[in-house]
Amino acid sequence: MAFWSGTFTSKVPRKILFMFTLSLSVTYLFYSLMSCYNSLQFPLQDNFAYQARLATEETTLVRDQLYSTSAEAEFTHRSTVVSIVHRDEALVEDEEEEDRHARPPSATEATRQRAVSTTEGDLRVNCTSDYGEKKLPQAIIIGVKKGGTRALLEALRVHPDVRAVGNEPHFFDRNYEKGLDWYRDLMPSTLEGQITMEKTPSYFVTNHAPKRIHTMARDIKLIIVVRNPITRAISDYTQTLSKKPEIPTFEVLAFKNRTLGLIDASWSALRIGIYALHLETWMQYFPLSQMHFVSGERLIVDPAGEMAKVQDFLGLKRIVTDKHFYFNKTKGFPCLKKPEDSSTPRCLGKSKGRTHPKIEPDVIRRLHKFYKPFNMMFYQMTGQNFEWELGEDSVSPGFQV
């Protein structure tokens, strides 16, 4: 009797205590996981260029045969606009962002950003805003406006090793005085091996941006999305027209003197497309090996091919492939396939895919003549032939990206 009494008092309580402790631990773990699950915020990547929104954001080459051009022709065109291109930009109103609600996110918004990246059985989750470390960007999409930068950024954000801020920070052109700590705080937290990125297309045409970026990180990687400068200009005009229907026609704005055929290179919609002169400024600070040029046209017809090159340039595994895209006939460009657990379309919103206004053929021909020597210079500088001179009587595709 004494034996059973001793056993009961010494062993049974210990078992009960052990089971009770184990039960509490499992319960705590269960509720922790549920809390983490409820905090997951999947980016609603509305399309290939889907409107990417983090839950806390407000809407948050192989040189080919080159055409020859005389030194005299180059000098004539360069002297026409060189004083314009290298003067201080006063084009903030004309150079509105590609996003209708583009604005740098506040530090509070940036701190609350979370991301979930998925890729066939791989799930990486940030359950808290403090998971990882905020770093300055190792790569920046610096341009160009209306070239397809939003489409490229959102495709890159599918990659589990890319973390990018959704809105355009405009740090190196509009907010530089706020300092690097402010800029860093806008960035999403990253884990070891992940790349921090941002995009602000106006950097490419901002004279002081190259020096400022070089001061921050001289080994940074720069991505420039370029598109036929005529198509780009019309897309730029289309965006402005949608917000300001009262503006003059494209033809009126494009010429200083329509009778004489004098192009108005001071108009920002045309000036941005003089890529060679803008690139000269960047090459004073960065070698071409740190720049990657994406064809806006190929990004539409072969998004997976362009994405493969970008991923190689960034030193990433080729995870974003052709299986991630489908062609949206209504929009006229590729879209990202939606995840299985989402019913939200992943294509750009109404601000993308607008049909361009019809431009008189004579205006298109005159613009081709104006841009040709600058395009040739750009091909030579980059070692890539973007073939913008093919079909000089028309431009394609005829919609806004």
XYZ file of C-alpha atoms in Angstrom:
401
model
C 0.000 0.000 0.000
C 2.863 2.308 0.812
C 4.442 1.371 -2.540
C 1.438 2.436 -4.587
C 1.103 5.603 -2.574
C 4.707 6.579 -3.232
C 4.359 5.812 -6.921
C 1.269 7.926 -7.224
C 2.760 10.913 -5.460
C 6.150 10.851 -7.204
C 5.487 9.669 -10.775
C 1.930 10.523 -11.685
C 2.226 14.263 -10.962
C 5.327 14.452 -13.132
C 3.513 12.858 -16.056
C 0.593 15.178 -15.620
C 2.948 18.161 -15.429
C 4.757 17.027 -18.585
C 1.545 16.550 -20.556
C 0.182 19.859 -19.331
C 3.382 21.685 -20.411
C 3.377 19.964 -23.806
C -0.258 20.912 -24.332
C 0.480 24.562 -23.587
C 3.431 24.565 -26.005
C 1.406 23.072 -28.855
C -1.427 25.519 -28.225
C 0.979 28.455 -28.240
C 2.610 27.249 -31.473
C -0.786 26.800 -33.120
C -1.934 30.305 -32.303
C 1.434 31.759 -33.379
C 1.149 30.085 -36.765
C -2.424 31.259 -37.157
C -1.371 34.796 -36.331
C 1.396 34.604 -38.907
C -1.003 33.172 -41.495
C -3.507 35.960 -40.929
C -0.773 38.534 -41.371
C 0.226 37.260 -44.783
C -0.267 39.988 -47.344
C -0.104 38.750 -50.886
C 0.782 41.448 -53.402
C -2.222 41.867 -55.666
C -0.193 41.855 -58.827
C -2.841 43.030 -61.168
C -0.898 42.278 -64.388
C 2.028 42.245 -66.543
C 2.091 44.916 -65.940
C -0.508 44.314 -63.373
C -1.197 47.029 -60.846
C 0.965 45.743 -58.035
C -0.246 46.692 -54.690
C 1.171 45.626 -51.389
C -1.558 45.407 -48.794
C -0.208 48.486 -47.030
C 0.343 50.608 -50.101
C -2.252 53.069 -51.166
C -2.415 51.818 -54.752
C 0.994 50.828 -53.426
C 22.748 43.064 -77.208
C 25.249 41.772 -80.192
C 25.577 44.631 -82.421
C 23.661 44.216 -85.670
C 24.363 46.032 -88.911
C 24.145 49.699 -88.116
C 23.059 52.400 -90.441
C 25.751 54.947 -91.151
C 25.220 58.593 -90.454
C 27.495 61.479 -91.301
C 29.320 63.441 -88.631
C 27.761 66.563 -90.039
C 24.244 65.204 -89.526
C 25.071 64.171 -85.983
C 26.501 67.585 -85.206
C 23.437 69.326 -86.630
C 21.014 67.317 -84.525
C 23.176 67.398 -81.417
C 23.569 71.148 -81.573
C 19.804 71.460 -81.901
C 19.127 70.015 -78.499
C 22.347 69.703 -76.516
C 21.742 72.977 -74.725
C 18.208 71.810 -73.934
C 19.158 68.349 -72.703
C 21.876 69.588 -70.361
C 19.997 72.432 -68.788
C 18.208 72.074 -65.459
C 14.948 70.180 -65.808
C 11.822 72.222 -65.211
C 9.486 69.531 -66.493
C 7.972 68.090 -63.362
C 4.430 68.683 -64.560
C 5.045 67.154 -67.996
C 7.043 64.229 -66.651
C 4.315 62.775 -64.480
C 4.794 59.243 -63.325
C 3.497 56.161 -65.066
C 1.283 55.451 -62.096
C -1.779 57.585 -61.562
C -1.129 57.704 -57.847
C 2.670 57.728 -57.995
C 4.161 59.204 -54.870
C 6.918 58.132 -52.512
C 5.465 56.055 -49.682
C 5.797 57.470 -46.207
C 8.263 55.951 -43.799
C 5.335 54.492 -41.854
C 3.925 52.795 -44.946
C 7.339 51.495 -45.911
C 7.853 50.045 -42.449
C 4.548 48.124 -42.651
C 5.239 46.593 -46.088
C 5.234 42.806 -46.235
C 5.787 40.497 -49.208
C 5.039 36.942 -50.123
C 6.864 35.437 -53.106
C 5.907 32.060 -54.480
C 7.452 29.766 -57.043
C 6.345 26.162 -57.502
C 6.548 24.783 -54.034
C 8.690 27.590 -52.677
C 7.023 29.940 -50.225
C 8.852 32.734 -48.493
C 6.897 34.660 -45.940
C 7.526 37.802 -43.969
C 5.268 37.467 -40.932
C 6.445 40.688 -39.314
C 7.653 44.013 -40.611
C 10.957 43.463 -38.790
C 11.762 40.229 -40.631
C 14.973 40.800 -42.549
C 16.920 44.013 -42.933
C 16.282 47.252 -44.791
C 19.086 47.976 -47.261
C 19.831 50.559 -49.923
C 19.044 49.264 -53.443
C 21.571 47.088 -55.231
C 19.750 47.703 -58.525
C 17.554 50.509 -59.873
C 15.320 50.742 -62.929
C 16.232 54.306 -63.943
C 14.131 54.707 -67.086
C 12.563 55.439 -69.325
C 9.099 56.844 -68.781
C 6.429 55.063 -70.871
C 8.968 52.440 -71.910
C 7.538 49.553 -69.897
C 9.255 50.037 -66.540
C 6.180 49.126 -64.506
C 5.731 45.904 -66.479
C 9.363 44.983 -65.886
C 9.273 45.771 -62.182
C 6.149 43.727 -61.549
C 7.534 40.738 -63.452
C 10.702 40.969 -61.368
C 8.681 41.068 -58.173
C 7.477 37.542 -58.932
C 11.048 36.375 -58.280
C 11.487 35.246 -54.662
C 14.926 36.878 -54.478
C 13.749 40.336 -55.520
C 12.191 42.783 -53.106
C 11.141 46.121 -54.548
C 9.260 49.135 -53.299
C 5.999 49.522 -55.224
C 5.791 53.304 -55.553
C 8.437 55.486 -57.149
C 10.600 57.079 -54.419
C 11.978 59.925 -56.582
C 14.847 60.172 -54.135
C 17.616 61.182 -56.546
C 15.561 63.824 -58.342
C 13.015 65.260 -55.891
C 13.712 64.042 -52.362
C 17.502 63.923 -52.135
C 17.636 66.462 -49.313
C 15.773 63.995 -47.071
C 18.895 61.853 -46.820
C 19.880 58.217 -47.261
C 18.282 57.112 -43.997
C 14.891 58.295 -45.261
C 15.521 56.526 -48.572
C 16.590 53.282 -46.889
C 13.519 53.309 -44.685
C 11.310 53.234 -47.791
C 12.843 49.936 -48.898
C 11.294 46.575 -48.021
C 13.140 44.289 -45.614
C 15.288 41.662 -47.298
C 16.855 38.373 -46.316
C 20.389 37.273 -47.089
C 20.706 36.721 -50.858
C 17.725 38.877 -51.826
C 18.081 42.006 -53.959
C 16.540 45.335 -53.016
C 15.246 47.335 -55.984
C 13.269 50.434 -56.902
C 12.220 52.160 -60.092
C 11.927 55.849 -60.929
C 11.931 56.475 -64.708
C 12.690 60.188 -64.423
C 16.190 59.449 -63.098
C 17.411 58.770 -66.657
C 16.762 62.350 -67.755
C 17.803 64.030 -64.501
C 21.297 65.478 -64.869
C 22.353 65.207 -61.240
C 20.952 61.690 -60.688
C 24.024 59.787 -62.025
C 26.440 61.508 -59.657
C 24.125 61.099 -56.681
C 23.590 57.386 -57.338
C 27.327 56.874 -57.872
C 28.018 58.564 -54.534
C 25.640 56.124 -52.844
C 26.879 52.928 -54.552
C 29.390 52.966 -57.398
C 28.864 49.251 -58.073
C 25.074 49.456 -58.369
C 23.318 47.812 -61.334
C 21.206 50.029 -63.574
C 18.361 48.905 -65.832
C 17.051 51.097 -68.661
C 13.913 50.120 -70.564
C 13.922 51.831 -73.962
C 11.267 51.946 -76.637
C 10.945 53.471 -80.107
C 11.185 57.157 -79.165
C 8.247 58.060 -81.404
C 5.955 55.424 -79.915
C 7.179 56.436 -76.466
C 6.394 60.116 -77.140
C 2.886 59.311 -78.371
C 2.281 57.137 -75.308
C 3.493 59.977 -73.111
C 1.140 62.379 -74.859
C -1.749 59.892 -74.539
C -1.292 59.766 -70.782
C -1.262 63.537 -70.478
C -4.274 63.859 -72.781
C -6.284 61.512 -70.579
C -5.803 63.915 -67.672
C -5.834 67.201 -69.581
C -8.196 66.882 -72.547
C -7.779 70.593 -73.300
C -4.105 70.348 -74.349
C -3.163 71.013 -78.018
C -2.833 68.167 -80.496
C 0.332 66.095 -80.709
C 1.168 67.693 -84.051
C 0.968 71.197 -82.604
C 3.201 70.364 -79.655
C 5.766 68.466 -81.733
C 6.739 71.360 -83.996
C 8.218 74.790 -83.520
C 7.300 75.506 -87.106
C 5.128 72.947 -88.880
C 5.654 74.503 -92.314
C 9.431 74.334 -92.034
C 9.294 70.998 -90.247
C 11.237 72.246 -87.198
C 10.854 69.777 -84.349
C 10.400 71.233 -80.875
C 12.987 69.231 -78.927
C 12.247 71.220 -75.788
C 8.935 69.391 -75.410
C 9.645 66.745 -72.778
C 7.684 64.043 -74.639
C 10.220 64.313 -77.475
C 13.294 65.223 -75.432
C 13.168 62.053 -73.310
C 13.573 59.943 -76.477
C 17.013 61.390 -77.311
C 18.511 58.467 -75.452
C 22.108 58.873 -76.655
C 22.572 62.276 -75.066
C 21.094 61.203 -71.752
C 23.262 58.065 -71.769
C 26.402 60.184 -72.199
C 25.819 61.683 -68.765
C 25.443 58.263 -67.134
C 28.583 56.941 -68.832
C 30.608 59.629 -67.063
C 29.949 57.751 -63.820
C 29.113 54.139 -64.712
C 30.588 51.635 -67.188
C 28.291 49.892 -69.639
C 28.940 46.632 -67.792
C 26.765 47.967 -64.962
C 23.913 48.893 -67.293
C 21.358 46.638 -68.906
C 19.094 47.840 -71.698
C 15.685 46.237 -72.087
C 13.796 46.549 -75.366
C 10.276 47.763 -74.655
C 9.117 46.175 -77.902
C 10.627 42.759 -77.097
C 9.258 42.982 -73.593
C 5.813 42.894 -75.222
C 6.362 40.176 -77.835
C 8.766 38.019 -75.807
C 8.534 38.910 -72.109
C 10.135 35.672 -70.970
C 13.137 36.232 -73.238
C 13.724 39.733 -71.921
C 13.197 38.564 -68.357
C 15.827 35.851 -68.813
C 18.406 38.505 -69.753
C 17.449 40.720 -66.841
C 17.686 37.855 -64.359
C 21.124 36.949 -65.751
C 22.245 40.565 -65.415
C 21.130 40.659 -61.788
C 22.803 37.334 -61.049
C 19.500 35.625 -60.320
C 18.320 32.129 -61.096
C 15.929 32.102 -64.076
C 12.719 31.569 -62.194
C 10.418 33.969 -64.081
C 9.860 32.173 -67.391
C 7.297 31.849 -70.176
C 4.999 29.854 -67.893
C 4.375 33.062 -65.931
C 2.884 34.996 -68.872
C -0.132 34.977 -71.126
C -1.132 37.407 -73.869
C -4.129 39.578 -73.115
C -5.839 40.333 -76.448
C -7.941 43.090 -74.970
C -5.008 44.941 -73.454
C -2.663 44.150 -76.318
C 0.265 43.052 -74.182
C 1.390 40.171 -71.961
C 0.036 39.722 -68.455
C 1.250 37.700 -65.532
C -0.732 34.588 -64.740
C -2.611 34.847 -61.489
C -1.795 32.497 -58.613
C -4.140 29.563 -58.123
C -5.497 30.989 -54.870
C -6.391 34.380 -56.298
C -9.370 35.415 -58.364
C -7.901 38.861 -59.039
C -6.740 39.495 -62.639
C -3.075 40.324 -62.888
C -3.115 42.805 -65.748
C -2.548 46.519 -65.689
C -5.416 48.782 -64.815
C -7.290 51.247 -66.941
C -4.331 53.628 -67.108
C -2.455 51.030 -69.206
C -3.409 49.861 -72.659
C -5.097 53.014 -73.941
C -5.222 53.233 -77.722
C -2.952 55.913 -79.138
C -4.479 58.779 -81.091
C -3.879 58.570 -84.821
C -0.915 60.745 -85.832
C -0.526 62.108 -89.367
C 1.945 60.025 -91.439
C 3.928 63.142 -92.387
C 4.534 63.889 -88.710
C 5.754 60.324 -88.133
C 8.168 60.607 -91.088
C 9.579 63.899 -89.841
C 10.077 62.452 -86.368
C 11.861 59.415 -87.816
C 14.209 61.767 -89.642
C 14.800 63.753 -86.465
C 15.502 60.741 -84.235
C 17.510 58.630 -86.714
C 21.004 60.061 -86.035
C 20.421 59.918 -82.283
C 19.193 56.327 -82.558
C 22.331 55.394 -84.522
C 24.493 56.922 -81.821
C 22.568 55.016 -79.173
C 22.994 51.714 -81.058
C 26.746 52.318 -81.277
C 27.057 53.259 -77.623
C 25.128 50.224 -76.352
C 26.215 47.688 -78.979
C 22.575 46.854 -79.689
C 20.418 47.531 -82.729
C 16.854 48.099 -81.575
C 15.648 48.348 -85.194
C 13.479 51.404 -84.661
C 14.024 52.456 -88.268
C 12.024 49.546 -89.647
C 8.631 50.617 -90.962
C 9.323 54.340 -90.852
C 5.828 55.237 -91.983
C 4.265 53.780 -88.880
C 4.934 53.006 -85.280
C 3.891 49.924 -83.380
C 2.420 48.883 -81.064
C -0.231 51.578 -80.928
C -1.189 51.516 -77.290
C 0.002 52.962 -74.058
C 2.089 51.000 -71.530
